[in-house]
Coordinates of N, CA and C and ligand atoms in Angstrom, one line a residue:
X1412 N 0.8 -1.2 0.0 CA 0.0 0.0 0.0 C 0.9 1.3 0.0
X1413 N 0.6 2.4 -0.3 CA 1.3 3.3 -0.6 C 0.8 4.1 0.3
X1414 N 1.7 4.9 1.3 CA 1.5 6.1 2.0 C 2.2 7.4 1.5
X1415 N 1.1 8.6 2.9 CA 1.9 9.5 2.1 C 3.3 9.6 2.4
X1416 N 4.0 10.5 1.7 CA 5.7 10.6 2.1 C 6.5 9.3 1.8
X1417 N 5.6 8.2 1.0 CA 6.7 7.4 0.4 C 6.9 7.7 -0.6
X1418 N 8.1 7.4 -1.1 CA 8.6 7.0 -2.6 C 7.7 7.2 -3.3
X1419 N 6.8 8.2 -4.7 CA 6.1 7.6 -5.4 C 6.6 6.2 -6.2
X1420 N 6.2 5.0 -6.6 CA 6.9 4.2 -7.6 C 6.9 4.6 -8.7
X1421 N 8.3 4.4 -9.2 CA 8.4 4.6 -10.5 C 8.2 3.5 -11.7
X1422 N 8.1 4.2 -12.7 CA 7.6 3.0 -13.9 C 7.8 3.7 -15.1
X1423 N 8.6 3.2 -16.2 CA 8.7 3.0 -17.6 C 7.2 3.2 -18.1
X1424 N 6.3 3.9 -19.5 CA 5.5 3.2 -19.8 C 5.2 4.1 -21.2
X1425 N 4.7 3.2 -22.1 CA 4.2 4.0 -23.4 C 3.3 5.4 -23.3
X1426 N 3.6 6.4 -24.1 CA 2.3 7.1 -23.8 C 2.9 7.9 -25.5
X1427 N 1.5 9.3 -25.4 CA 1.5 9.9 -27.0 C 2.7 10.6 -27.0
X1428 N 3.4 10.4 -26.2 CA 4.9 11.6 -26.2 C 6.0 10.4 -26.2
X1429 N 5.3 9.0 -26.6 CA 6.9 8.5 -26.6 C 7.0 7.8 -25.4
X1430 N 8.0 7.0 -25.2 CA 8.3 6.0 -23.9 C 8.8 6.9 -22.6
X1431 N 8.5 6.9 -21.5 CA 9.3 8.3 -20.6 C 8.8 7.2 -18.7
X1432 N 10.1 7.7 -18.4 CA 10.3 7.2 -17.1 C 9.8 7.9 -16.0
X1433 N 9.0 8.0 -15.3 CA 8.1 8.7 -14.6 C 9.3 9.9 -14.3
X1434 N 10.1 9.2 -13.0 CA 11.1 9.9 -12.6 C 11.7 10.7 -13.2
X1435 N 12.3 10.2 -14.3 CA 13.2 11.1 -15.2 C 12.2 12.2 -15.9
X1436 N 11.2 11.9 -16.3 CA 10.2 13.1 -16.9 C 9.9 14.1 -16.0
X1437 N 9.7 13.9 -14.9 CA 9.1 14.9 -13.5 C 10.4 15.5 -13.0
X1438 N 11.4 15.0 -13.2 CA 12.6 15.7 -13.3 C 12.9 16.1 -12.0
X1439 N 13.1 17.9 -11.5 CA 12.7 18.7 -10.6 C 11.8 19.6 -10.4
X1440 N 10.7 18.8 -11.0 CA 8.8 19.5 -11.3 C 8.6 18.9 -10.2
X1441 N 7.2 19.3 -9.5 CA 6.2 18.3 -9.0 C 5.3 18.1 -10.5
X1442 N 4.5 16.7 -9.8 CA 4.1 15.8 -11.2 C 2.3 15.2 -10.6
X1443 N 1.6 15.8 -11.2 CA 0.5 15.2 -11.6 C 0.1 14.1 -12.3
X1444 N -0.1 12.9 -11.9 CA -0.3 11.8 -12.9 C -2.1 11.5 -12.4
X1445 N -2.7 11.5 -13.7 CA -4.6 11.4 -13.4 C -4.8 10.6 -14.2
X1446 N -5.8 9.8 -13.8 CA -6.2 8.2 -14.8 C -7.5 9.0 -15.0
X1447 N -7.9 8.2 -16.0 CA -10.0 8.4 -16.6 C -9.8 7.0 -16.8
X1448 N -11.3 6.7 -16.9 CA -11.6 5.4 -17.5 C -11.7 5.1 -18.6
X1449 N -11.7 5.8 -19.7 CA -11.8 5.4 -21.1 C -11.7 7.0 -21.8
X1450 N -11.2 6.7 -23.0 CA -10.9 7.4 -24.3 C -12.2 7.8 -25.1
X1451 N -12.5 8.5 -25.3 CA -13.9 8.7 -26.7 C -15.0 9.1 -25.1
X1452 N -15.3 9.4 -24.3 CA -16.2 9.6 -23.7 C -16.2 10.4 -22.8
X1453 N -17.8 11.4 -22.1 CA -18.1 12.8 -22.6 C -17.3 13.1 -21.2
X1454 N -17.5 12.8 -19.7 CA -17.1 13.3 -18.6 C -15.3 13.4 -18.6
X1455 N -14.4 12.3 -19.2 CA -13.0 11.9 -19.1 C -13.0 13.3 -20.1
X1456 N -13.5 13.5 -21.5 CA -13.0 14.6 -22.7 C -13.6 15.7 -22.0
X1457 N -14.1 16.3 -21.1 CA -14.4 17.8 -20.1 C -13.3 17.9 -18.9
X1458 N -12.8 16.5 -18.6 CA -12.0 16.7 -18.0 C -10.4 16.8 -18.1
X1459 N -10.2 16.2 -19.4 CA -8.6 16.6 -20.3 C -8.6 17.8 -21.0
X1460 N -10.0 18.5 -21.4 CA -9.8 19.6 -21.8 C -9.7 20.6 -20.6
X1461 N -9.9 20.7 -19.8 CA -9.8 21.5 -18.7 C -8.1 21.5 -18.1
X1462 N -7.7 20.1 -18.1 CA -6.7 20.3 -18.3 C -5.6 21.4 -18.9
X1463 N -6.0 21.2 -20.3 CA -5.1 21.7 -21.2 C -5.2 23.0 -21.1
X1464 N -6.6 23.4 -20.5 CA -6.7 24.8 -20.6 C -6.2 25.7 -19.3
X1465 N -6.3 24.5 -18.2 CA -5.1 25.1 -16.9 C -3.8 24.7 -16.8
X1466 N -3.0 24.7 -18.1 CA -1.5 24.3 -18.1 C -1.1 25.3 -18.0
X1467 N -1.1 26.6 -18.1 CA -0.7 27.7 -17.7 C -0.3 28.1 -15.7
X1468 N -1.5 27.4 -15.5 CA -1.3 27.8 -13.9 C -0.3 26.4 -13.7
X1469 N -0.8 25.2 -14.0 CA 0.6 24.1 -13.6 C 1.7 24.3 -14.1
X1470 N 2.1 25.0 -15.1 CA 3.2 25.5 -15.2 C 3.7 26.6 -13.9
X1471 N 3.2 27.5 -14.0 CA 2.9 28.3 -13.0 C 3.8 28.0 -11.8
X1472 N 3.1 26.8 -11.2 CA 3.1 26.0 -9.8 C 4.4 24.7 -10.1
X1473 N 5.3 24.7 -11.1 CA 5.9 24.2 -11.8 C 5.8 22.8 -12.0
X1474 N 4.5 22.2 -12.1 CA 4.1 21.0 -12.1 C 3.8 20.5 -13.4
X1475 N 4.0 19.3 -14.0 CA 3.9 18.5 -15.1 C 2.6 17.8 -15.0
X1476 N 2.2 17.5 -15.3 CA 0.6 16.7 -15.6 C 0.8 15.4 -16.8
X1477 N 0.4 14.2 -16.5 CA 0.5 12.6 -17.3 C -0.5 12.6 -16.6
X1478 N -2.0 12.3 -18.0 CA -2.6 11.6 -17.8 C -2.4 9.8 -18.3
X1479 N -3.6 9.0 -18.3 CA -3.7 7.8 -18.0 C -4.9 7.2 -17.9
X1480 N -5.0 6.1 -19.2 CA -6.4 5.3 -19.5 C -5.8 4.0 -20.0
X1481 N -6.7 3.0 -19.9 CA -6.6 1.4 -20.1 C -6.2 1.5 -21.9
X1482 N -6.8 2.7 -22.5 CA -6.8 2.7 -24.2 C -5.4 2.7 -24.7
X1483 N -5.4 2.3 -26.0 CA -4.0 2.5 -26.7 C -3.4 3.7 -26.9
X1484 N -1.9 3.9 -27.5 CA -1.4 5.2 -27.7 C -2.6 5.8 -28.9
X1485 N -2.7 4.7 -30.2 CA -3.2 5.3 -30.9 C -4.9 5.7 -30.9
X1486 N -5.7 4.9 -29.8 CA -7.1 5.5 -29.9 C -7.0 7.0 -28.9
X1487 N -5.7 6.8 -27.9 CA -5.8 8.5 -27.4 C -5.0 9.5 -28.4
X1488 N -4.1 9.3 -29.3 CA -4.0 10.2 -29.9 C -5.2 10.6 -30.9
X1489 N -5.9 9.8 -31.1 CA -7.3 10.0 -31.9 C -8.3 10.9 -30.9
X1490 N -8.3 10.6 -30.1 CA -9.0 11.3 -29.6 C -8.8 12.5 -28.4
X1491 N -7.3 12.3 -28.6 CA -6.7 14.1 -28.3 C -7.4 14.9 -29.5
X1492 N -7.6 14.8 -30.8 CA -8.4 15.8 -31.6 C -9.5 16.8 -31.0
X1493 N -10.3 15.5 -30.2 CA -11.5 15.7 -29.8 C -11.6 16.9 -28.5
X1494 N -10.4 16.6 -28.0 CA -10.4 17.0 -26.2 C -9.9 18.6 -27.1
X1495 N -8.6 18.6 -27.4 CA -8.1 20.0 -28.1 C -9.4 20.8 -28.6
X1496 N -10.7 20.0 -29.4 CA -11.6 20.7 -30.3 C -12.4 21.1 -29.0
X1497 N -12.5 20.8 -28.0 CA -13.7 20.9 -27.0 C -13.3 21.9 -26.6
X1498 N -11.6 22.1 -26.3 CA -11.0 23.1 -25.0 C -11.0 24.2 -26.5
X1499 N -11.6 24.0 -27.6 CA -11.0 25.6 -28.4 C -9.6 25.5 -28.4
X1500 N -9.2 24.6 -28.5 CA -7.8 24.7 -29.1 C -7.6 23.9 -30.7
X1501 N -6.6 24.3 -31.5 CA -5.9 24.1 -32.6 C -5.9 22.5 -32.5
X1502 N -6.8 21.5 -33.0 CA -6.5 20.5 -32.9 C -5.2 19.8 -33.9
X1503 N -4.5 20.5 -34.7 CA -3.2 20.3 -35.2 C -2.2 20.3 -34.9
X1504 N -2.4 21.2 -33.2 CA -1.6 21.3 -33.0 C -1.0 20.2 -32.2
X1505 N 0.5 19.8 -31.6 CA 0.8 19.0 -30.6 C 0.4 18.6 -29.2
X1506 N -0.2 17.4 -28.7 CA -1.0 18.0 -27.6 C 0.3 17.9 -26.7
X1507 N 0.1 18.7 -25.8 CA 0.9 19.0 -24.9 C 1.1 18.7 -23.8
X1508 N 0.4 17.4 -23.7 CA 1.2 16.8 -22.1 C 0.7 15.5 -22.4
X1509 N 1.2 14.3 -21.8 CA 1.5 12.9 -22.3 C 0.4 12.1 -21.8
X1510 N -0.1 11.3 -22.8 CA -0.8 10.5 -22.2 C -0.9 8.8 -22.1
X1511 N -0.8 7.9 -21.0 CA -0.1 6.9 -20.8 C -1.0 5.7 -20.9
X1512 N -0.5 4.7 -22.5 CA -1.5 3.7 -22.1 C -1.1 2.6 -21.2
X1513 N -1.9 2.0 -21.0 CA -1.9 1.0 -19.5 C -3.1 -0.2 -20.3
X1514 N -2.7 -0.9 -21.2 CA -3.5 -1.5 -22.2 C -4.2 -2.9 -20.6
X1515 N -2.4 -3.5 -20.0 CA -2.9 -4.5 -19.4 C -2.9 -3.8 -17.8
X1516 N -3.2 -2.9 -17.6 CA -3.4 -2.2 -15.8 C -2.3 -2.7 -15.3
X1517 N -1.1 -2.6 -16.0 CA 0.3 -3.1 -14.5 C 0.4 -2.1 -13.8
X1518 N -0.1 -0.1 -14.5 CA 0.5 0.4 -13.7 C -0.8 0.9 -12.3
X1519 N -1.8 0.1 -13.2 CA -3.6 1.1 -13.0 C -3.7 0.1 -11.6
X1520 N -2.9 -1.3 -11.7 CA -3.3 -1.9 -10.4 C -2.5 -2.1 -10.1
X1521 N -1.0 -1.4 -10.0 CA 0.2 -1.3 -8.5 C -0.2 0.1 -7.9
X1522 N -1.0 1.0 -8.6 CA -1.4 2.2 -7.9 C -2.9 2.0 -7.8
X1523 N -3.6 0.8 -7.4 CA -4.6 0.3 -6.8 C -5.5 2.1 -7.9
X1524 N -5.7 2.1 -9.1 CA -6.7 3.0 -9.5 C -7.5 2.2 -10.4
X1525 N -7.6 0.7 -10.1 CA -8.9 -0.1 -11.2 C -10.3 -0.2 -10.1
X1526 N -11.5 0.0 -10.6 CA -12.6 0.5 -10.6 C -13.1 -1.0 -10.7
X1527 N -13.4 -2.1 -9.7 CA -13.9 -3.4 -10.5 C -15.3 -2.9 -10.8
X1528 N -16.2 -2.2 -10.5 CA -17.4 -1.8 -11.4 C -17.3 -1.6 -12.7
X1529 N -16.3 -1.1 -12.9 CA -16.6 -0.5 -14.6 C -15.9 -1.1 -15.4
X1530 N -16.2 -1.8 -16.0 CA -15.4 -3.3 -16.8 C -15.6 -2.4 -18.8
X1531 N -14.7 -2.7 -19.5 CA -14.4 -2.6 -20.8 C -15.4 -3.7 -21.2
X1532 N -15.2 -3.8 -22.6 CA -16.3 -4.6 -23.3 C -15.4 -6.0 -23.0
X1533 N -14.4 -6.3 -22.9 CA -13.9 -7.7 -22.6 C -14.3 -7.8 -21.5
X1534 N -14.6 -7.3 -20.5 CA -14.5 -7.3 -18.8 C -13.8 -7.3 -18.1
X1535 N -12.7 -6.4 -18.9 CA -11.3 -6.5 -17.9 C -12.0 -4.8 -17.5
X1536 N -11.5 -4.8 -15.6 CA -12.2 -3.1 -14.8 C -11.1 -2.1 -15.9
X1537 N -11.9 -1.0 -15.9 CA -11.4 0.7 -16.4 C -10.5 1.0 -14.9
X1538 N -9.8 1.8 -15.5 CA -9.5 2.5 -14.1 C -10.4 3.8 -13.9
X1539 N -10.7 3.9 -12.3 CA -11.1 5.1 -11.8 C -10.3 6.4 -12.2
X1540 N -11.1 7.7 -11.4 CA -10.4 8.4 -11.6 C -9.5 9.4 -10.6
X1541 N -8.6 8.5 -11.0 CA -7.4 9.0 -9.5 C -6.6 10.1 -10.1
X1542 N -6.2 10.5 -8.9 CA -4.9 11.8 -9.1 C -3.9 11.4 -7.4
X1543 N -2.7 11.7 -8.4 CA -1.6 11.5 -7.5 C -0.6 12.8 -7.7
X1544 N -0.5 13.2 -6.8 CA 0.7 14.4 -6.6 C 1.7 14.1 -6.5
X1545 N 2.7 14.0 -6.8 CA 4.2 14.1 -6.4 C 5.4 14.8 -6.3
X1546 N 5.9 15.0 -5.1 CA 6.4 16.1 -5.5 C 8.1 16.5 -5.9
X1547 N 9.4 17.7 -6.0 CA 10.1 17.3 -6.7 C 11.5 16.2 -6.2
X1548 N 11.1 15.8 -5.2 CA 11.7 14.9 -4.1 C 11.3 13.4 -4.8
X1549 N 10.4 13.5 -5.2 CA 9.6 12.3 -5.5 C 8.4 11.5 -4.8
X1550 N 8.2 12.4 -3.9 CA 7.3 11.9 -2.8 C 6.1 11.7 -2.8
X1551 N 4.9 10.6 -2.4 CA 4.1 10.9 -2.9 C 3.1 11.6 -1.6
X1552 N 2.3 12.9 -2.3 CA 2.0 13.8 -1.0 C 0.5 13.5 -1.2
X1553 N -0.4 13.3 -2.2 CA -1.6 13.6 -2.1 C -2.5 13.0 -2.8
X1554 N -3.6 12.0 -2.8 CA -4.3 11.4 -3.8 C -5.4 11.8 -3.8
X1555 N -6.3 11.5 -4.5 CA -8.2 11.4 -4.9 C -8.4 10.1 -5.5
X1556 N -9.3 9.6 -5.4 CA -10.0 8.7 -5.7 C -11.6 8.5 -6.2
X1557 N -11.7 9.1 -7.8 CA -13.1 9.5 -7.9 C -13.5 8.3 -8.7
X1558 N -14.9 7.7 -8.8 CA -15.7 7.2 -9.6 C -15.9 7.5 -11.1
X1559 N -16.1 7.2 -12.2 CA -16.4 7.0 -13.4 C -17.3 8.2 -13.6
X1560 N -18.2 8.2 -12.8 CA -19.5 8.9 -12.7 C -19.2 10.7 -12.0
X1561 N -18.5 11.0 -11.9 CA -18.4 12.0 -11.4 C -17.1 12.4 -11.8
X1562 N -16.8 13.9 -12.3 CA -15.8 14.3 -13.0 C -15.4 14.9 -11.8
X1563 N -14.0 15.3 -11.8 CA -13.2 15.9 -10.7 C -13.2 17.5 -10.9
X1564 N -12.7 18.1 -9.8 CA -12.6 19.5 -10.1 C -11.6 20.1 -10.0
X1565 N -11.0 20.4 -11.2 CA -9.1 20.5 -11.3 C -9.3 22.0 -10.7
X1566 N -10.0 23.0 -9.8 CA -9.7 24.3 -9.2 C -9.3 23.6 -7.7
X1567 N -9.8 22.5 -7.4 CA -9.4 22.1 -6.3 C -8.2 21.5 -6.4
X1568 N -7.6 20.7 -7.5 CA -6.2 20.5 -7.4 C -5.2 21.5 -7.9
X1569 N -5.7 22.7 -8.1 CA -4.7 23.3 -8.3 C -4.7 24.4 -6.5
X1570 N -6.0 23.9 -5.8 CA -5.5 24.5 -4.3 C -5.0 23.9 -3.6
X1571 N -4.9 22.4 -3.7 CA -4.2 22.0 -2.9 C -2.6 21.3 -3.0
X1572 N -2.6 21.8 -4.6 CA -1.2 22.1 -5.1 C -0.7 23.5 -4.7
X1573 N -1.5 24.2 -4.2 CA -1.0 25.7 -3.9 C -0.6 25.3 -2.3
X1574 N -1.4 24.9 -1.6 CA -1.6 24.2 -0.1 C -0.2 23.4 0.0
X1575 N 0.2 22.9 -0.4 CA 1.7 21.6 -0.2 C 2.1 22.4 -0.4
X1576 N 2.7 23.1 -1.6 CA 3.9 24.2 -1.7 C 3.9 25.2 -0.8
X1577 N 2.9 25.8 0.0 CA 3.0 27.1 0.8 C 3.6 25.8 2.1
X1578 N 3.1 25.0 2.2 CA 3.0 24.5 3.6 C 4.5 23.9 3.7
X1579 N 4.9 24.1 2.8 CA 6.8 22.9 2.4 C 7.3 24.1 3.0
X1580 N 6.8 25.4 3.2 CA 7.6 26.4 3.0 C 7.7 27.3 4.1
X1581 N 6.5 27.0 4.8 CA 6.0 28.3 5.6 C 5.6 27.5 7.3
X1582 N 5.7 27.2 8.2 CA 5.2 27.0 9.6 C 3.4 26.7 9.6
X1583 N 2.7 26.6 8.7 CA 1.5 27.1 8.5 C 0.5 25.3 8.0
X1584 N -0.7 25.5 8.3 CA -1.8 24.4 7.8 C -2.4 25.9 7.0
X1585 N -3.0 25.0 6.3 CA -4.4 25.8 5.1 C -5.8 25.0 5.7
X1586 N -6.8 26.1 6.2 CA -7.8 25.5 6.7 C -9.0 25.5 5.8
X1587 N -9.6 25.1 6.3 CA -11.3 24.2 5.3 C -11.5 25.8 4.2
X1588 N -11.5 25.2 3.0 CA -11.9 26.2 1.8 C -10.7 26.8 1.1
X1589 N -10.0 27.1 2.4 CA -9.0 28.0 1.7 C -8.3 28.2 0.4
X1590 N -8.0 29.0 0.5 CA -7.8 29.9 -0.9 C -6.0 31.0 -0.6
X1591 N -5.5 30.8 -2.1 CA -3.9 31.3 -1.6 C -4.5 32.8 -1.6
X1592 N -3.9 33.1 -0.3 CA -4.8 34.7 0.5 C -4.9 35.4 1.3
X1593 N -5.7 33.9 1.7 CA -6.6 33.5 2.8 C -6.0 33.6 4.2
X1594 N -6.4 33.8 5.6 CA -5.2 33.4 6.3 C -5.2 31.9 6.5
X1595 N -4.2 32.1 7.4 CA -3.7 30.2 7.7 C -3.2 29.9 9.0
X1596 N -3.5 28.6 9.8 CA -3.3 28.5 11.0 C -2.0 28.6 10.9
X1597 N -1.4 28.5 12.0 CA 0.0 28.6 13.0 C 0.3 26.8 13.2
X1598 N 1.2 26.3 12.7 CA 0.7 24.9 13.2 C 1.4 24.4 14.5
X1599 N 0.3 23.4 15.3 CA 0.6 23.3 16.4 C 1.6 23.1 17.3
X1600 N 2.6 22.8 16.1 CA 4.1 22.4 16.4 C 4.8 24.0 16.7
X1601 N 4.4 24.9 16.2 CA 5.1 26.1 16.6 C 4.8 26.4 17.8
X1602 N 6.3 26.3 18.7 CA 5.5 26.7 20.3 C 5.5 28.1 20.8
X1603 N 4.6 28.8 21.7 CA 4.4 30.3 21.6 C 5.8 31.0 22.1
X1604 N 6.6 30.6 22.3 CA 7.8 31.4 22.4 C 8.4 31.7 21.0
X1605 N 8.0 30.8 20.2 CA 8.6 31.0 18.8 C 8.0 31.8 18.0
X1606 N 6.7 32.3 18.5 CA 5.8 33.0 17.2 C 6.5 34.5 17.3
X1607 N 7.3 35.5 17.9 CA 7.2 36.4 17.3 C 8.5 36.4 16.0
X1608 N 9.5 35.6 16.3 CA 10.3 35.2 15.0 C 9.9 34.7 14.0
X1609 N 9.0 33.2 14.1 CA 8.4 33.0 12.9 C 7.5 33.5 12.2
X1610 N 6.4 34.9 12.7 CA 5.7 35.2 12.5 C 5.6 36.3 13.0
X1611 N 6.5 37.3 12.5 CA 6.8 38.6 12.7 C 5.4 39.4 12.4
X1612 N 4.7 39.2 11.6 CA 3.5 39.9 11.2 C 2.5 39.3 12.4
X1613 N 2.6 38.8 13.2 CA 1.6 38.4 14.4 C 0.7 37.2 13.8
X1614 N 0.0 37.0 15.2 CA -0.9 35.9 14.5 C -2.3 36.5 16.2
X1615 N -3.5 35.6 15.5 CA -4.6 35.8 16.2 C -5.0 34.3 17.1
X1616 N -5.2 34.2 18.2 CA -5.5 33.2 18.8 C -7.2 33.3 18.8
X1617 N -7.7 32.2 18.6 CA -9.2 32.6 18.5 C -9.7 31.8 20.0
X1618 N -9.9 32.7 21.1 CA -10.9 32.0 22.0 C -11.9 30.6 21.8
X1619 N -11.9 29.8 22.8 CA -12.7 28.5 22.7 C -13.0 28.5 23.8
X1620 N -13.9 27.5 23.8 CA -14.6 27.3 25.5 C -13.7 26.2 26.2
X1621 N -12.9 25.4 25.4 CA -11.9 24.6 26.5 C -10.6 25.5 26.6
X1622 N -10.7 26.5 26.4 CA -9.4 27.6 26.9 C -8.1 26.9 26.3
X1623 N -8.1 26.4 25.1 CA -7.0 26.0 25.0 C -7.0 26.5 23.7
X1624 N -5.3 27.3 23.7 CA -5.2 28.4 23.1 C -4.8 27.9 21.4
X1625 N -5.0 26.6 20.7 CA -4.7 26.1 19.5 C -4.8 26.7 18.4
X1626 N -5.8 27.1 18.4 CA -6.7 27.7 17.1 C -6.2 29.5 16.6
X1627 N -4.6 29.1 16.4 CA -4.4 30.4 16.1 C -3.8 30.9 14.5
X1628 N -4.1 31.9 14.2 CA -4.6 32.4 12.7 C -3.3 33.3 12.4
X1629 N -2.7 33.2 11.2 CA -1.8 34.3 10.7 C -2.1 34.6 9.3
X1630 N -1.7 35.8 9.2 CA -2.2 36.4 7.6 C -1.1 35.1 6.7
X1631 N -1.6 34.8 5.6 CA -1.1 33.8 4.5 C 0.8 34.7 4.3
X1632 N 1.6 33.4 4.5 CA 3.1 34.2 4.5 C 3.2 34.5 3.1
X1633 N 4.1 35.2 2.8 CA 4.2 35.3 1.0 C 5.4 34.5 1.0
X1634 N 5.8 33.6 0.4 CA 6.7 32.5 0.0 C 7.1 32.8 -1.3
Ligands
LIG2086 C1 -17.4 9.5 -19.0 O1 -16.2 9.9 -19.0 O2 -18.3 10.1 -19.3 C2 -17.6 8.1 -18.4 C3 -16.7 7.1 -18.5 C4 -17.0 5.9 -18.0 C5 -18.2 5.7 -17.3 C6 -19.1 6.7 -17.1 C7 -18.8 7.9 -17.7

């Protein structure tokens, strides 16, 4: 089983950009790798075009994105046309981030992302739709695990790609909603002798009825 802060595993594997070694491709990026269940259909193609249309901000956040479906190289480069035409992009053009076939699931079930509900017309399961963070250490920091039936919401992965990077950086948790901004707790590990160094701009303790002083807030650090 895979926890966080292990090793992500690495693996060799075909995709529309050519043969590429997880590792060696993710380089000193953090790395997005997201599975869909199948090629040619409507929730997986809203959700690769969204993709392509927030590669500006994963650049941004200097992160690489490898998608991943059970289909061949050549039925997903066929139907990169589709995803490019949906996002309004040039479908002539090169698509721009790789996508990895996984014809027999060696890699869809050592990262436990096969779906036994949703079976292909042979009956071998689709994979779900997972997302794995990793980051440029190689670590693996963060998963989802969504159903066939429900599309993901890539504004939430690009917050909680904002959330690991501030938090790698700063003394700080990102609490329920938040948004890069926002303020952010103090984390518990910082003891109160240490806050006026780490947290020269102050921070707020919010009163509770068990008087214990945890719940304390600082403006979001700039990193
Ligand atoms: C879809 O992407 O729309 C989809 C794929 C497999 C099962 C259900 C929906």
């Amino acid at each position: 089983m895979l926890l966080l802060g292990d090793v992500f595993p690495n693996f060799t594997a075909d995709t529309t950009a050519g043969q590429l070694n997880l590792h060696d491709y993710l380089g000193t990026s953090w790395g997005i790798l997201f599975s869909h269940p199948s090629d040619f259909t409507p929730v997986c193609t809203t959700e690769l075009a969204r993709v392509l249309a927030l590669l500006p901000e994963f650049n941004k956040r200097n992160t690489k994105v490898i998608g991943l479906s059970c289909d061949s190289i050549s039925s997903h480069v066929e139907w990169c046309k589709d995803i490019q035409s949906y996002a309004g992009c040039n479908e002539d053009e090169k698509f721009p981030y790789p996508i990895i076939e996984d014809k027999n699931r060696e890699i869809a079930s050592k990262l436990c992302m096969v779906d036994k509900d949703e079976l292909d017309t042979t009956g071998m399961p689709l994979t779900a739709r997972a997302v794995f963070i990793i980051d440029p250490t190689k670590k693996f920091r963060l998963s989802f695990l969504y159903p066939a039936t429900t599309g993901r919401n890539f504004d939430e992965i690009l917050r909680v790609l904002d959330s690991l990077q501030l938090t790698d950086k700063a003394k700080v948790a990102t609490p329920v909603d938040w948004k890069v901004g926002d303020d952010c707790m103090v984390l518990p590990t910082v003891p109160e002798d240490m806050i006026p160094k780490v947290f020269p701009q102050g921070i707020t303790v919010v009163p509770l009825p068990s008087g214990k002083n945890y719940l304390r807030k600082t403006t979001c650090p700039k990193v």
